[in-house]
JSON list of C-alpha atoms in Angstrom, two decimals:
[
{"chain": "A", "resi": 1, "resn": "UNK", "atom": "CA", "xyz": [-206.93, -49.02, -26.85]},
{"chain": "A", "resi": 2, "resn": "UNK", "atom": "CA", "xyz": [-208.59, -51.27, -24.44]},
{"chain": "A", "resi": 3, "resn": "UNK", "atom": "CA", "xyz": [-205.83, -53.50, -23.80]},
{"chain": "A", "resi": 4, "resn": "UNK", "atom": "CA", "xyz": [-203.60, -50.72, -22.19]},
{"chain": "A", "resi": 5, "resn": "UNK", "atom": "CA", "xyz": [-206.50, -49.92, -19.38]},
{"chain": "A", "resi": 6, "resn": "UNK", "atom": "CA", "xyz": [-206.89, -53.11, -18.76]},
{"chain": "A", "resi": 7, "resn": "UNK", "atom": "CA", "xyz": [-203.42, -53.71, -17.75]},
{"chain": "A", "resi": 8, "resn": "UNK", "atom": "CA", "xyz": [-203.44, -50.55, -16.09]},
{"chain": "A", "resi": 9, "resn": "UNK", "atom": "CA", "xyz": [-206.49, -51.81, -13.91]},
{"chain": "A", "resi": 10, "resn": "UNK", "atom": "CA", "xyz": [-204.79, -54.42, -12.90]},
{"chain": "A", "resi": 11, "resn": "UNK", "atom": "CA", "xyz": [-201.71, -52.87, -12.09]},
{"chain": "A", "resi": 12, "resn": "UNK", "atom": "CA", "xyz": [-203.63, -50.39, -9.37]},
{"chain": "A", "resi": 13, "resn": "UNK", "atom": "CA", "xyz": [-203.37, -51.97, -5.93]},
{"chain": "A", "resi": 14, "resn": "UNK", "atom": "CA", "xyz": [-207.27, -52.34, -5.39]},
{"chain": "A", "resi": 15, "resn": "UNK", "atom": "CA", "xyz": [-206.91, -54.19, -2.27]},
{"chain": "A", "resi": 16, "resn": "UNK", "atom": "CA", "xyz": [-205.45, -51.07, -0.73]},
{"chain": "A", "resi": 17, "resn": "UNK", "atom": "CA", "xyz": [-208.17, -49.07, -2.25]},
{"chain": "A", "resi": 18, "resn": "UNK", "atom": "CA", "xyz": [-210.81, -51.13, -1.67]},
{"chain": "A", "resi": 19, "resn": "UNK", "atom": "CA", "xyz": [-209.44, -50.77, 1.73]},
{"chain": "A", "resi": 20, "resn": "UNK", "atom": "CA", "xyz": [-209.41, -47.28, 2.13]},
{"chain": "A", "resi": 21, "resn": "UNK", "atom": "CA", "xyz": [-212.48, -46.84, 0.51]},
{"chain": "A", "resi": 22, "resn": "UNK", "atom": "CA", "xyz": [-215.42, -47.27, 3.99]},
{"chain": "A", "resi": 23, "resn": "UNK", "atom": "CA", "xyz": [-213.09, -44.97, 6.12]},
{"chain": "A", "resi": 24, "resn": "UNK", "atom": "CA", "xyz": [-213.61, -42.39, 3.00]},
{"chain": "A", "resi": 25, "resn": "UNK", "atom": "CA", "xyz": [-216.86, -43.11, 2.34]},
{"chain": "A", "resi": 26, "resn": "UNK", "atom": "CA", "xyz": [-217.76, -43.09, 6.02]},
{"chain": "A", "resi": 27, "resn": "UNK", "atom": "CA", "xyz": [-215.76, -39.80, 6.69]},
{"chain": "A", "resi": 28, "resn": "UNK", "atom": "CA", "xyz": [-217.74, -38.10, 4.04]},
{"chain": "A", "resi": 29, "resn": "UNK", "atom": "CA", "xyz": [-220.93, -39.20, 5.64]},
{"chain": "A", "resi": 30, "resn": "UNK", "atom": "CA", "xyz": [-220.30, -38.07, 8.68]},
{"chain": "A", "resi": 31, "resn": "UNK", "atom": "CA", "xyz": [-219.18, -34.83, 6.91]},
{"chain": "A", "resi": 32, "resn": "UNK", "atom": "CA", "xyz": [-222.12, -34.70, 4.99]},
{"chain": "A", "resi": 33, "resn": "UNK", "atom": "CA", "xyz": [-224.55, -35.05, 7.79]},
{"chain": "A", "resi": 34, "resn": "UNK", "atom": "CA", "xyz": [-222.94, -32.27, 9.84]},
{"chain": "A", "resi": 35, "resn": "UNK", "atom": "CA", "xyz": [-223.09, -30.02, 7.27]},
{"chain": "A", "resi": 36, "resn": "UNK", "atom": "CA", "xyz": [-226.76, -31.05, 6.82]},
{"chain": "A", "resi": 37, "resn": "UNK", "atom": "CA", "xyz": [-227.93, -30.47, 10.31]},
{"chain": "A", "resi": 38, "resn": "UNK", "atom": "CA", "xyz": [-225.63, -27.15, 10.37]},
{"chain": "A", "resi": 39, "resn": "UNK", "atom": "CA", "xyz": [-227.75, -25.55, 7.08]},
{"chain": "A", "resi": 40, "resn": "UNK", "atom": "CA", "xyz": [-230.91, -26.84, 8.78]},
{"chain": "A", "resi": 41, "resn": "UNK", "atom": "CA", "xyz": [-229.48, -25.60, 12.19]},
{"chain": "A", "resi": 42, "resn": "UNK", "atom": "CA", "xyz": [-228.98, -21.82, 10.39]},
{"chain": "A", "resi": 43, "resn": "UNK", "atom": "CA", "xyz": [-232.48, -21.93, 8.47]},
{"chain": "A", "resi": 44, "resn": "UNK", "atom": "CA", "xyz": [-233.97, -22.31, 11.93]},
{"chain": "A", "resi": 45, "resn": "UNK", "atom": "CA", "xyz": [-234.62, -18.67, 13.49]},
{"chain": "A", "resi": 46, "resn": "UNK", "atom": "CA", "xyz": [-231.63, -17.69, 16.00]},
{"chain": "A", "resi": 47, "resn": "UNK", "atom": "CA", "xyz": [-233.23, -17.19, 19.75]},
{"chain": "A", "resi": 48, "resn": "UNK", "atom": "CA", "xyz": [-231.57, -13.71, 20.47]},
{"chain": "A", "resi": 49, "resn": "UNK", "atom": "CA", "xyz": [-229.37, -14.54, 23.41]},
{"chain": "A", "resi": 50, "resn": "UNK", "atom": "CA", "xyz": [-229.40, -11.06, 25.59]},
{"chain": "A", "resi": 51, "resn": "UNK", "atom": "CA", "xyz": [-226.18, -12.53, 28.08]},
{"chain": "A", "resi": 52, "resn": "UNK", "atom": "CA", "xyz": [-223.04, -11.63, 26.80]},
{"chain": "A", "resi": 53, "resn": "UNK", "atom": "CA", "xyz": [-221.68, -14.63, 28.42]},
{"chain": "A", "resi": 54, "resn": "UNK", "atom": "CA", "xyz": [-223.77, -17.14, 27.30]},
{"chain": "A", "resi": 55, "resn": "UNK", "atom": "CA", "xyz": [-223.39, -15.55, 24.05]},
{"chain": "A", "resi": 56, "resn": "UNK", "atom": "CA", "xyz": [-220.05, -15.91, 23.57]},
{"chain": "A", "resi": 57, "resn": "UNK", "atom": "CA", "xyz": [-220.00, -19.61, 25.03]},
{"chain": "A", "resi": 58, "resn": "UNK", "atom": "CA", "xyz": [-222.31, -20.41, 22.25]},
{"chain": "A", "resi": 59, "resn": "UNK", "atom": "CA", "xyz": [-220.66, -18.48, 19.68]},
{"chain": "A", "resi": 60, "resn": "UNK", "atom": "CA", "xyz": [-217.06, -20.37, 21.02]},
{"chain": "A", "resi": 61, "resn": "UNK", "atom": "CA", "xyz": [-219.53, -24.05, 20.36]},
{"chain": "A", "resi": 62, "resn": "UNK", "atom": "CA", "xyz": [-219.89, -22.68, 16.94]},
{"chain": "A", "resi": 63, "resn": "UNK", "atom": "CA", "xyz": [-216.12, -21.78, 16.30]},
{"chain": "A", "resi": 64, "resn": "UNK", "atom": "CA", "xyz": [-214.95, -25.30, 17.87]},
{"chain": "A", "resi": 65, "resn": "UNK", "atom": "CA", "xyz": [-217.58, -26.98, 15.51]},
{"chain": "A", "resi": 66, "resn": "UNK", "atom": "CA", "xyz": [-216.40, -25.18, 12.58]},
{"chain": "A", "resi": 67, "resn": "UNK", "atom": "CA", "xyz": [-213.05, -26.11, 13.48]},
{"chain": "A", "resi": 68, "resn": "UNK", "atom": "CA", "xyz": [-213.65, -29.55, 13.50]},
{"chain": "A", "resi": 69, "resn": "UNK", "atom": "CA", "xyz": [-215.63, -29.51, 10.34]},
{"chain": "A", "resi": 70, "resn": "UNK", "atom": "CA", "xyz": [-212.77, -27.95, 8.94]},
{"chain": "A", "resi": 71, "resn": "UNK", "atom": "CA", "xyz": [-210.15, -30.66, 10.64]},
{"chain": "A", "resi": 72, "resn": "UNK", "atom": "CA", "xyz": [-212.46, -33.22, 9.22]},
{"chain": "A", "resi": 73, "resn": "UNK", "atom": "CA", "xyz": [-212.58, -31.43, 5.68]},
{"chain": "A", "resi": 74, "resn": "UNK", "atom": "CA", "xyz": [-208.85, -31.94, 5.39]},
{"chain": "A", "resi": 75, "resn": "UNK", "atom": "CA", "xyz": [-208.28, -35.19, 6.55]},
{"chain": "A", "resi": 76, "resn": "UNK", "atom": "CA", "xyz": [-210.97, -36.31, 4.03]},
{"chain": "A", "resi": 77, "resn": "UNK", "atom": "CA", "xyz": [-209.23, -34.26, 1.44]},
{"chain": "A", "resi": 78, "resn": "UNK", "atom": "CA", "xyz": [-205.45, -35.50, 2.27]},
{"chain": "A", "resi": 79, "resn": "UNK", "atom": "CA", "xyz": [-206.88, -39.70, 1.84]},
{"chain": "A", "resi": 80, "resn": "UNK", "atom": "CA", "xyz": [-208.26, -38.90, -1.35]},
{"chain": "A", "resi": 81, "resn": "UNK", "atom": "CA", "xyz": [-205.50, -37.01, -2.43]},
{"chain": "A", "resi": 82, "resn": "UNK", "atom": "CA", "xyz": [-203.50, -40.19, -1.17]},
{"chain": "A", "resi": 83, "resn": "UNK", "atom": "CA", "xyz": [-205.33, -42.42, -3.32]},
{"chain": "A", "resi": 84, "resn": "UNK", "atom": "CA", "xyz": [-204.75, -40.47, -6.54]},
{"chain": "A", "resi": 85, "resn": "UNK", "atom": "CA", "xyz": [-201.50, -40.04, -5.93]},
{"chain": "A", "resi": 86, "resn": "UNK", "atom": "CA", "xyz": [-200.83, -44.11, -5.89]},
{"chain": "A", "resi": 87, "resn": "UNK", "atom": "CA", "xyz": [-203.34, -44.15, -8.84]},
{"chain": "A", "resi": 88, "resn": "UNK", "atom": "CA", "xyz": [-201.39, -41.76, -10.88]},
{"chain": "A", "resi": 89, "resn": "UNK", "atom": "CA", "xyz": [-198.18, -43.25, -10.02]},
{"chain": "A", "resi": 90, "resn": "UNK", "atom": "CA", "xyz": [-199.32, -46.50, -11.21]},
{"chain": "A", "resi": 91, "resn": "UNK", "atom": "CA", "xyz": [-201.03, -44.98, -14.65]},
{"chain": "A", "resi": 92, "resn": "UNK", "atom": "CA", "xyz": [-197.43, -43.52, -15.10]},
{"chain": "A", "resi": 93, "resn": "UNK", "atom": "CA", "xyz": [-195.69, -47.09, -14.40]},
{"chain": "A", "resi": 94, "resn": "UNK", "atom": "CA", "xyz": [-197.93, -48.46, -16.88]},
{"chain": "A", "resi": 95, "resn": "UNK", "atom": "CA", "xyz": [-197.38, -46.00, -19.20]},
{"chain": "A", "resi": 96, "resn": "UNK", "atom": "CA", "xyz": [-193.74, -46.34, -19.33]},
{"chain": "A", "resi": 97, "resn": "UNK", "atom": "CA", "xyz": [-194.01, -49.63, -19.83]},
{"chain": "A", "resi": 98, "resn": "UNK", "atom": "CA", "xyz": [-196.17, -49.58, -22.78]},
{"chain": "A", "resi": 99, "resn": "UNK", "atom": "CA", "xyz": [-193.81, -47.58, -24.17]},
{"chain": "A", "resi": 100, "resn": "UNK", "atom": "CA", "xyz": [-190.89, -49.69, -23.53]},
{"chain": "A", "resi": 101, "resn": "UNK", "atom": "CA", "xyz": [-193.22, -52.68, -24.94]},
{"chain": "A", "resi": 102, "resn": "UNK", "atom": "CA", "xyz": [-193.85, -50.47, -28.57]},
{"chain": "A", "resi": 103, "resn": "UNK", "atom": "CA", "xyz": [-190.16, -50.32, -28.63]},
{"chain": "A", "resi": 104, "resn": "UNK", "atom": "CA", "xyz": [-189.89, -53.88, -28.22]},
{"chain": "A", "resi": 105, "resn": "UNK", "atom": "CA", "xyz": [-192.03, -54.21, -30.91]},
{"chain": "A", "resi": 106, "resn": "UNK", "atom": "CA", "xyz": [-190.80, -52.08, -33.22]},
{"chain": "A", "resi": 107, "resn": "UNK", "atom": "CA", "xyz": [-187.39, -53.35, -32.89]},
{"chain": "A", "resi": 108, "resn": "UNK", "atom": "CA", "xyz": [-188.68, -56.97, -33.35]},
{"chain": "A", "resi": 109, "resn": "UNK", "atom": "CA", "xyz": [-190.83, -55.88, -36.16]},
{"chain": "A", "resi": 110, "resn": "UNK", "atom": "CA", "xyz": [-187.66, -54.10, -37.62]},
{"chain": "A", "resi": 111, "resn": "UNK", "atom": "CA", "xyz": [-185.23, -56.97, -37.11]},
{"chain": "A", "resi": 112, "resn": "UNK", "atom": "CA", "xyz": [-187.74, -59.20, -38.78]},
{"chain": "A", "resi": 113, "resn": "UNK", "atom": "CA", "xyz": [-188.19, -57.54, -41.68]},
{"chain": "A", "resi": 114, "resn": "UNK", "atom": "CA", "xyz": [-184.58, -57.36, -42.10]},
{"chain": "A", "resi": 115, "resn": "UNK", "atom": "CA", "xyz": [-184.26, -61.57, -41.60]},
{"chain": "A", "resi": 116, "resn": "UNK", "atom": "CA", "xyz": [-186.67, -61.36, -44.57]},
{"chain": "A", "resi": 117, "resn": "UNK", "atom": "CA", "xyz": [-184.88, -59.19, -46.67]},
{"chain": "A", "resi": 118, "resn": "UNK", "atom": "CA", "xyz": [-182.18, -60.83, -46.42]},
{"chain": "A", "resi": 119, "resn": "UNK", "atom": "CA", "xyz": [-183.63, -64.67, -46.91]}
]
């Protein structure tokens, strides 16, 4: 079953994946990193902020970073989904076509057998 893969490996357009691939793997260490200093950020002990003001500005930091986290999250999620999308698509070309080649095989297989049969 080997053979099939391998075809199917190099049917996959790895130059656009290979591409791709810092932008993702930078994205998600940005991402990472964030989300890092944000857990060590909320293990720290919250100063009790007694202006309501200066509260809510801080809170409003907190909602914009979020927010970007979030925008971040989902741009990270659509590329990857991007790239298995063109990965599946190509498994399914190559999949077709192996069966179109078993058919071809079977009908050459068939058609010989009946050139010896009748010989």
């Amino acid at each position: 079953m080997p053979i099939p893969w391998l075809a199917a490996a190099k049917l996959i357009p790895w130059s656009d994946v290979i591409a791709a691939a810092p932008d993702i793997a930078r994205g998600a260490r940005e991402l990472w990193k964030r989300t890092k200093a944000r857990d060590e950020a909320q293990a720290a002990p919250d100063t009790v902020i007694d202006d309501p003001e200066a509260r809510l500005a801080a809170l409003e930091r907190r909602m914009a970073d979020f927010t970007e986290e979030a925008e971040q999250r989902a741009e990270l999620i659509a590329q990857l989904a991007e790239q298995n999308e063109r990965l599946v698509a190509t498994l399914d070309r190559q999949k077709r076509n192996t069966r179109w080649a078993l058919a071809l095989a079977i009908a050459a297989l068939l058609g010989l057998a009946v050139v010896l049969m009748t010989a």
